[in-house]
Each structure stands twice: as structure tokens, then as C-alpha cells.
mmCIF file of C-alpha atoms in Angstrom:
data_model
loop_
_atom_site.group_PDB
_atom_site.id
_atom_site.type_symbol
_atom_site.label_atom_id
_atom_site.label_comp_id
_atom_site.label_asym_id
_atom_site.label_seq_id
_atom_site.Cartn_x
_atom_site.Cartn_y
_atom_site.Cartn_z
ATOM 1 C CA UNK A 1139 136.880 -123.696 -67.433
ATOM 2 C CA UNK A 1140 139.375 -121.331 -69.086
ATOM 3 C CA UNK A 1141 142.088 -119.251 -67.462
ATOM 4 C CA UNK A 1142 142.216 -117.057 -70.580
ATOM 5 C CA UNK A 1143 140.239 -116.475 -73.758
ATOM 6 C CA UNK A 1144 140.999 -114.629 -76.983
ATOM 7 C CA UNK A 1145 138.030 -113.679 -79.179
ATOM 8 C CA UNK A 1146 138.461 -111.892 -82.516
ATOM 9 C CA UNK A 1147 138.004 -112.584 -86.198
ATOM 10 C CA UNK A 1148 141.097 -110.461 -86.893
ATOM 11 C CA UNK A 1149 143.834 -112.733 -85.609
ATOM 12 C CA UNK A 1150 146.815 -110.673 -86.766
ATOM 13 C CA UNK A 1151 145.694 -107.131 -85.869
ATOM 14 C CA UNK A 1152 144.562 -108.283 -82.410
ATOM 15 C CA UNK A 1153 148.013 -109.817 -81.736
ATOM 16 C CA UNK A 1154 146.704 -113.362 -81.846
ATOM 17 C CA UNK A 1155 150.139 -114.911 -82.570
ATOM 18 C CA UNK A 1156 151.675 -113.019 -79.660
ATOM 19 C CA UNK A 1157 148.842 -114.065 -77.331
ATOM 20 C CA UNK A 1158 149.244 -117.747 -78.218
ATOM 21 C CA UNK A 1159 153.017 -117.717 -77.800
ATOM 22 C CA UNK A 1160 152.737 -115.728 -74.554
ATOM 23 C CA UNK A 1161 150.263 -118.275 -73.192
ATOM 24 C CA UNK A 1162 152.553 -121.177 -74.096
ATOM 25 C CA UNK A 1163 155.512 -119.452 -72.431
ATOM 26 C CA UNK A 1164 153.464 -118.684 -69.299
ATOM 27 C CA UNK A 1165 152.221 -122.278 -69.165
ATOM 28 C CA UNK A 1166 155.773 -123.578 -69.448
ATOM 29 C CA UNK A 1167 157.206 -121.171 -66.891
ATOM 30 C CA UNK A 1168 154.471 -121.786 -64.327
ATOM 31 C CA UNK A 1169 154.443 -125.548 -64.963
ATOM 32 C CA UNK A 1170 150.703 -125.226 -64.613
ATOM 33 C CA UNK A 1171 147.987 -126.932 -66.652
ATOM 34 C CA UNK A 1172 146.563 -123.642 -67.886
ATOM 35 C CA UNK A 1173 143.721 -123.581 -70.403
ATOM 36 C CA UNK A 1174 142.869 -120.987 -73.039
ATOM 37 C CA UNK A 1175 140.109 -120.772 -75.639
ATOM 38 C CA UNK A 1176 140.902 -119.016 -78.917
ATOM 39 C CA UNK A 1177 137.982 -117.973 -81.101
ATOM 40 C CA UNK A 1178 139.093 -116.690 -84.487
ATOM 41 C CA UNK A 1179 139.277 -117.498 -88.188
ATOM 42 C CA UNK A 1180 141.216 -120.718 -87.926
ATOM 43 C CA UNK A 1181 142.576 -120.565 -91.468
ATOM 44 C CA UNK A 1182 144.208 -117.214 -90.664
ATOM 45 C CA UNK A 1183 145.589 -118.625 -87.413
ATOM 46 C CA UNK A 1184 147.145 -121.550 -89.298
ATOM 47 C CA UNK A 1185 148.799 -119.126 -91.723
ATOM 48 C CA UNK A 1186 150.511 -117.474 -88.768
ATOM 49 C CA UNK A 1187 151.203 -120.448 -86.492
ATOM 50 C CA UNK A 1188 151.124 -123.641 -88.542
ATOM 51 C CA UNK A 1189 149.604 -126.755 -86.952
ATOM 52 C CA UNK A 1190 147.292 -125.464 -84.219
ATOM 53 C CA UNK A 1191 147.290 -128.784 -82.353
ATOM 54 C CA UNK A 1192 150.944 -128.159 -81.486
ATOM 55 C CA UNK A 1193 149.911 -125.543 -78.920
ATOM 56 C CA UNK A 1194 149.084 -127.403 -75.722
ATOM 57 C CA UNK A 1195 146.347 -126.162 -73.442
ATOM 58 C CA UNK A 1196 144.518 -124.244 -76.191
ATOM 59 C CA UNK A 1197 141.030 -125.040 -77.443
ATOM 60 C CA UNK A 1198 140.464 -123.572 -80.907
ATOM 61 C CA UNK A 1199 137.025 -122.506 -82.120
ATOM 62 C CA UNK A 1200 135.960 -121.101 -85.462
ATOM 63 C CA UNK A 1201 134.747 -117.496 -85.301
ATOM 64 C CA UNK A 1202 131.100 -118.301 -85.968
ATOM 65 C CA UNK A 1203 129.774 -118.306 -82.401
ATOM 66 C CA UNK A 1204 126.465 -116.647 -81.650
ATOM 67 C CA UNK A 1205 126.152 -113.818 -79.133
ATOM 68 C CA UNK A 1206 124.767 -116.294 -76.601
ATOM 69 C CA UNK A 1207 127.673 -118.684 -77.166
ATOM 70 C CA UNK A 1208 130.140 -115.829 -76.702
ATOM 71 C CA UNK A 1209 128.390 -114.873 -73.456
ATOM 72 C CA UNK A 1210 128.588 -118.473 -72.207
ATOM 73 C CA UNK A 1211 132.283 -118.662 -73.091
ATOM 74 C CA UNK A 1212 133.065 -115.403 -71.288
ATOM 75 C CA UNK A 1213 131.137 -116.590 -68.229
ATOM 76 C CA UNK A 1214 133.480 -119.612 -68.295
ATOM 77 C CA UNK A 1215 136.617 -117.445 -68.610
ATOM 78 C CA UNK A 1216 138.712 -115.824 -65.891
ATOM 79 C CA UNK A 1217 140.599 -113.321 -68.069
ATOM 80 C CA UNK A 1218 140.015 -112.017 -71.597
ATOM 81 C CA UNK A 1219 143.189 -111.161 -73.522
ATOM 82 C CA UNK A 1220 142.573 -108.475 -76.158
ATOM 83 C CA UNK A 1221 145.814 -106.670 -77.125
ATOM 84 C CA UNK A 1222 144.305 -104.986 -80.152
ATOM 85 C CA UNK A 1223 146.333 -102.804 -82.520
ATOM 86 C CA UNK A 1224 143.331 -101.722 -84.563
ATOM 87 C CA UNK A 1225 140.075 -100.870 -82.784
ATOM 88 C CA UNK A 1226 137.488 -98.159 -82.317
ATOM 89 C CA UNK A 1227 135.596 -99.484 -79.297
ATOM 90 C CA UNK A 1228 135.974 -103.229 -78.758
ATOM 91 C CA UNK A 1229 132.554 -104.615 -77.858
ATOM 92 C CA UNK A 1230 133.996 -107.937 -76.683
ATOM 93 C CA UNK A 1231 135.838 -106.106 -73.894
ATOM 94 C CA UNK A 1232 132.561 -104.634 -72.650
ATOM 95 C CA UNK A 1233 130.985 -108.094 -72.860
ATOM 96 C CA UNK A 1234 133.877 -109.414 -70.781
ATOM 97 C CA UNK A 1235 133.180 -106.794 -68.104
ATOM 98 C CA UNK A 1236 129.557 -107.919 -67.942
ATOM 99 C CA UNK A 1237 130.748 -111.519 -67.535
ATOM 100 C CA UNK A 1238 133.120 -110.597 -64.709
ATOM 101 C CA UNK A 1239 136.375 -111.281 -66.561
ATOM 102 C CA UNK A 1240 139.676 -109.651 -65.747
ATOM 103 C CA UNK A 1241 141.285 -108.093 -68.816
ATOM 104 C CA UNK A 1242 144.604 -107.679 -70.580
ATOM 105 C CA UNK A 1243 144.333 -105.075 -73.344
ATOM 106 C CA UNK A 1244 146.304 -102.418 -75.162
ATOM 107 C CA UNK A 1245 146.295 -98.785 -74.072
ATOM 108 C CA UNK A 1246 144.379 -97.507 -77.113
ATOM 109 C CA UNK A 1247 140.873 -96.473 -78.184
ATOM 110 C CA UNK A 1248 138.226 -97.015 -75.484
ATOM 111 C CA UNK A 1249 140.190 -99.560 -73.469
ATOM 112 C CA UNK A 1250 141.534 -97.161 -70.793
ATOM 113 C CA UNK A 1251 137.887 -96.528 -69.855
ATOM 114 C CA UNK A 1252 137.099 -100.244 -69.657
ATOM 115 C CA UNK A 1253 140.352 -101.553 -68.191
ATOM 116 C CA UNK A 1254 141.600 -99.802 -65.067
ATOM 117 C CA UNK A 1255 145.262 -100.730 -64.859
ATOM 118 C CA UNK A 1256 146.067 -102.999 -61.923
ATOM 119 C CA UNK A 1257 142.430 -102.860 -60.722
ATOM 120 C CA UNK A 1258 140.396 -105.018 -63.089
ATOM 121 C CA UNK A 1259 143.245 -105.875 -65.456
ATOM 122 C CA UNK A 1260 146.294 -104.455 -67.178
ATOM 123 C CA UNK A 1261 146.947 -102.132 -70.095
ATOM 124 C CA UNK A 1262 149.887 -102.740 -72.420
ATOM 125 C CA UNK A 1263 151.671 -100.014 -74.362
ATOM 126 C CA UNK A 1264 151.493 -101.153 -77.997
ATOM 127 C CA UNK A 1265 154.636 -101.308 -80.105
ATOM 128 C CA UNK A 1266 152.604 -99.845 -82.960
ATOM 129 C CA UNK A 1267 148.936 -99.092 -83.469
ATOM 130 C CA UNK A 1268 146.475 -97.774 -86.026
ATOM 131 C CA UNK A 1269 144.938 -95.688 -83.233
ATOM 132 C CA UNK A 1270 146.792 -92.808 -81.587
ATOM 133 C CA UNK A 1271 144.765 -90.911 -78.994
ATOM 134 C CA UNK A 1272 141.487 -90.018 -80.684
ATOM 135 C CA UNK A 1273 142.963 -90.399 -84.170
ATOM 136 C CA UNK A 1274 142.746 -93.361 -86.523
ATOM 137 C CA UNK A 1275 145.795 -93.550 -88.787
ATOM 138 C CA UNK A 1276 144.231 -94.003 -92.216
ATOM 139 C CA UNK A 1277 147.597 -94.687 -93.867
ATOM 140 C CA UNK A 1278 147.370 -98.230 -92.510
ATOM 141 C CA UNK A 1279 144.463 -98.794 -94.871
ATOM 142 C CA UNK A 1280 142.067 -101.667 -94.287
ATOM 143 C CA UNK A 1281 142.467 -104.616 -91.916
ATOM 144 C CA UNK A 1282 144.153 -106.843 -94.511
ATOM 145 C CA UNK A 1283 146.737 -104.204 -95.384
ATOM 146 C CA UNK A 1284 147.425 -103.519 -91.721
ATOM 147 C CA UNK A 1285 147.838 -107.245 -91.038
ATOM 148 C CA UNK A 1286 150.408 -107.545 -93.837
ATOM 149 C CA UNK A 1287 152.286 -104.569 -92.437
ATOM 150 C CA UNK A 1288 152.351 -106.093 -88.944
ATOM 151 C CA UNK A 1289 153.883 -109.244 -90.410
ATOM 152 C CA UNK A 1290 156.968 -107.173 -91.280
ATOM 153 C CA UNK A 1291 157.489 -106.085 -87.657
ATOM 154 C CA UNK A 1292 158.808 -107.666 -84.495
ATOM 155 C CA UNK A 1293 156.208 -107.518 -81.724
ATOM 156 C CA UNK A 1294 158.319 -109.521 -79.301
ATOM 157 C CA UNK A 1295 158.061 -106.926 -76.532
ATOM 158 C CA UNK A 1296 154.274 -107.139 -76.626
ATOM 159 C CA UNK A 1297 154.516 -110.913 -76.377
ATOM 160 C CA UNK A 1298 156.726 -110.542 -73.292
ATOM 161 C CA UNK A 1299 154.313 -108.039 -71.725
ATOM 162 C CA UNK A 1300 151.296 -110.276 -72.331
ATOM 163 C CA UNK A 1301 153.102 -113.262 -70.811
ATOM 164 C CA UNK A 1302 154.136 -111.176 -67.794
ATOM 165 C CA UNK A 1303 150.556 -110.227 -66.947
ATOM 166 C CA UNK A 1304 149.283 -113.747 -67.607
ATOM 167 C CA UNK A 1305 151.826 -115.095 -65.124
ATOM 168 C CA UNK A 1306 150.977 -112.375 -62.599
ATOM 169 C CA UNK A 1307 147.261 -113.170 -62.902
ATOM 170 C CA UNK A 1308 147.717 -116.900 -62.350
ATOM 171 C CA UNK A 1309 150.214 -116.590 -59.501
ATOM 172 C CA UNK A 1310 147.985 -114.410 -57.307
ATOM 173 C CA UNK A 1311 144.591 -116.101 -57.230
ATOM 174 C CA UNK A 1312 143.246 -113.769 -54.546
ATOM 175 C CA UNK A 1313 144.010 -110.659 -56.577
ATOM 176 C CA UNK A 1314 142.682 -112.392 -59.673
ATOM 177 C CA UNK A 1315 139.299 -112.876 -58.021
ATOM 178 C CA UNK A 1316 139.263 -109.247 -56.877
ATOM 179 C CA UNK A 1317 140.001 -108.116 -60.430
ATOM 180 C CA UNK A 1318 137.176 -110.207 -61.822
ATOM 181 C CA UNK A 1319 134.827 -108.736 -59.234
ATOM 182 C CA UNK A 1320 136.053 -105.214 -60.068
ATOM 183 C CA UNK A 1321 135.240 -105.768 -63.748
ATOM 184 C CA UNK A 1322 131.640 -106.648 -62.980
ATOM 185 C CA UNK A 1323 131.319 -103.725 -60.565
ATOM 186 C CA UNK A 1324 132.622 -101.347 -63.242
ATOM 187 C CA UNK A 1325 130.080 -102.724 -65.679
ATOM 188 C CA UNK A 1326 127.231 -102.301 -63.197
ATOM 189 C CA UNK A 1327 128.264 -98.757 -62.292
ATOM 190 C CA UNK A 1328 128.924 -97.376 -65.778
ATOM 191 C CA UNK A 1329 127.657 -99.620 -68.581
ATOM 192 C CA UNK A 1330 124.665 -101.656 -67.423
ATOM 193 C CA UNK A 1331 121.122 -100.898 -68.570
ATOM 194 C CA UNK A 1332 120.257 -99.297 -65.216
ATOM 195 C CA UNK A 1333 123.388 -97.092 -65.408
ATOM 196 C CA UNK A 1334 122.438 -96.069 -68.954
ATOM 197 C CA UNK A 1335 118.891 -95.212 -67.840
ATOM 198 C CA UNK A 1336 120.208 -93.036 -65.017
ATOM 199 C CA UNK A 1337 122.647 -91.257 -67.320
ATOM 200 C CA UNK A 1338 119.932 -90.603 -69.900
ATOM 201 C CA UNK A 1339 117.633 -89.171 -67.224
ATOM 202 C CA UNK A 1340 120.395 -86.792 -66.142
ATOM 203 C CA UNK A 1341 120.920 -85.672 -69.741
ATOM 204 C CA UNK A 1342 117.197 -85.157 -70.273
ATOM 205 C CA UNK A 1343 116.791 -83.247 -66.994
ATOM 206 C CA UNK A 1344 119.619 -80.885 -67.927
ATOM 207 C CA UNK A 1345 118.432 -80.455 -71.501
ATOM 208 C CA UNK A 1346 114.691 -80.135 -70.799
ATOM 209 C CA UNK A 1347 114.207 -78.871 -67.225
ATOM 210 C CA UNK A 1348 110.606 -77.977 -68.045
ATOM 211 C CA UNK A 1349 109.707 -81.644 -68.468
ATOM 212 C CA UNK A 1350 108.800 -82.818 -64.996
ATOM 213 C CA UNK A 1351 108.589 -86.451 -66.140
ATOM 214 C CA UNK A 1352 112.357 -86.709 -65.872
ATOM 215 C CA UNK A 1353 112.628 -85.422 -62.303
ATOM 216 C CA UNK A 1354 112.282 -88.850 -60.739
#
């Protein structure tokens, strides 16, 4: 149902304004009836963007969906857009893998492990970020402070990068399907329950070789 989805309660620090404008630009350039679902705190989105009904092709939902509703939405989505500037892991990206979504994310935190550039999605170099390598920059303070700081910056290059990959995804439907398939395969191989069980057995075998129960 949706070409793209954006899911985060933190609209500003996850580049929500840039995602929305990038989608509108991609929709206009492609002259295609693209659809996107945005799940966030709608009051915060209005502060940034004004009247949300002005953005054609976007369905807005309040950020109060249950886990099951999020799973259903992701199963209905081709590509999750998550250009976060403030994250530690990003559970929604892992959920998107399990749902077989391609991904557009920033090259920070855990995302390089979850998004293999040009294989199951694309990684964007952030203009600024509260995460550098394995370090969280505490000077940015809490989410609200970081959001206010981001409002003083121009993130236009990120908007252009997001739009570029959105356009690329839509224009090549064959590659898009391969990327979605690659996401699910990555989930099955590294993050599914069976993969976790196998990894735990390996750890236990190495740590406690005397326990024969872990040999099989």
C-alpha cells in the first residue's frame, strides 16, 4: 500500500521534515502517485511543517500504534525511511528487516549492520549527528535540546540525498524487489529467533565445553 513509511515519535531528530519534503520532491519529479505513511507525534510535525494536509500522497498517523499495528504497517510498506541523527540501536529498522522492507538510513549507530549499502537499502552520511562511531555526544543533551539545535541548522543536503534514493528506489522496480528480499534474508540469517538460538549455542559451547547438552 505504501511506497515509503516513516515511523518515529521524534520527528525532528529523525529528520522527519527532510523526509516529508524529499518525498514531495520525488513525487513531483517522478510524476508518480507515490504514497507514504508517516507515524509520529502530529503536533510536533505541525510545528515543523504547518498544515499536514498540504502534503499530497502522505497518510499521517498519531504515534500511538501498537506493536502489531506497526508490524502490519511495515508489511504494507516497500521502504522504511529512517535518517536518524540521534539513535543507539533503532528497533524499528530491525522490525523493517523482518517485514522485508528496503531501507534508507543514516550511517550511524547500528545501522551499518542492518543496512548494507546498495544491497538492501542505502546509507546516508549525516550532516550532523549525536552519535560518532561508538560515542554518544552528551553535549547535545536530551532529545528536546537536540531538536532545538537542529532547528538552527540547514539539513538541505540530507533532504537531497533522501530524495535521490527515493527516486532511485521507485525507478528500478526490479532492484527494489531484490532489496526487499535481501532485507528479509539478512534478518533470517542474523537476527531471527533461530539465528539467535544458533549463536547462543556457539557461545555456550565455547564457554562451557564440558556441557555436552550444547553440542547439538
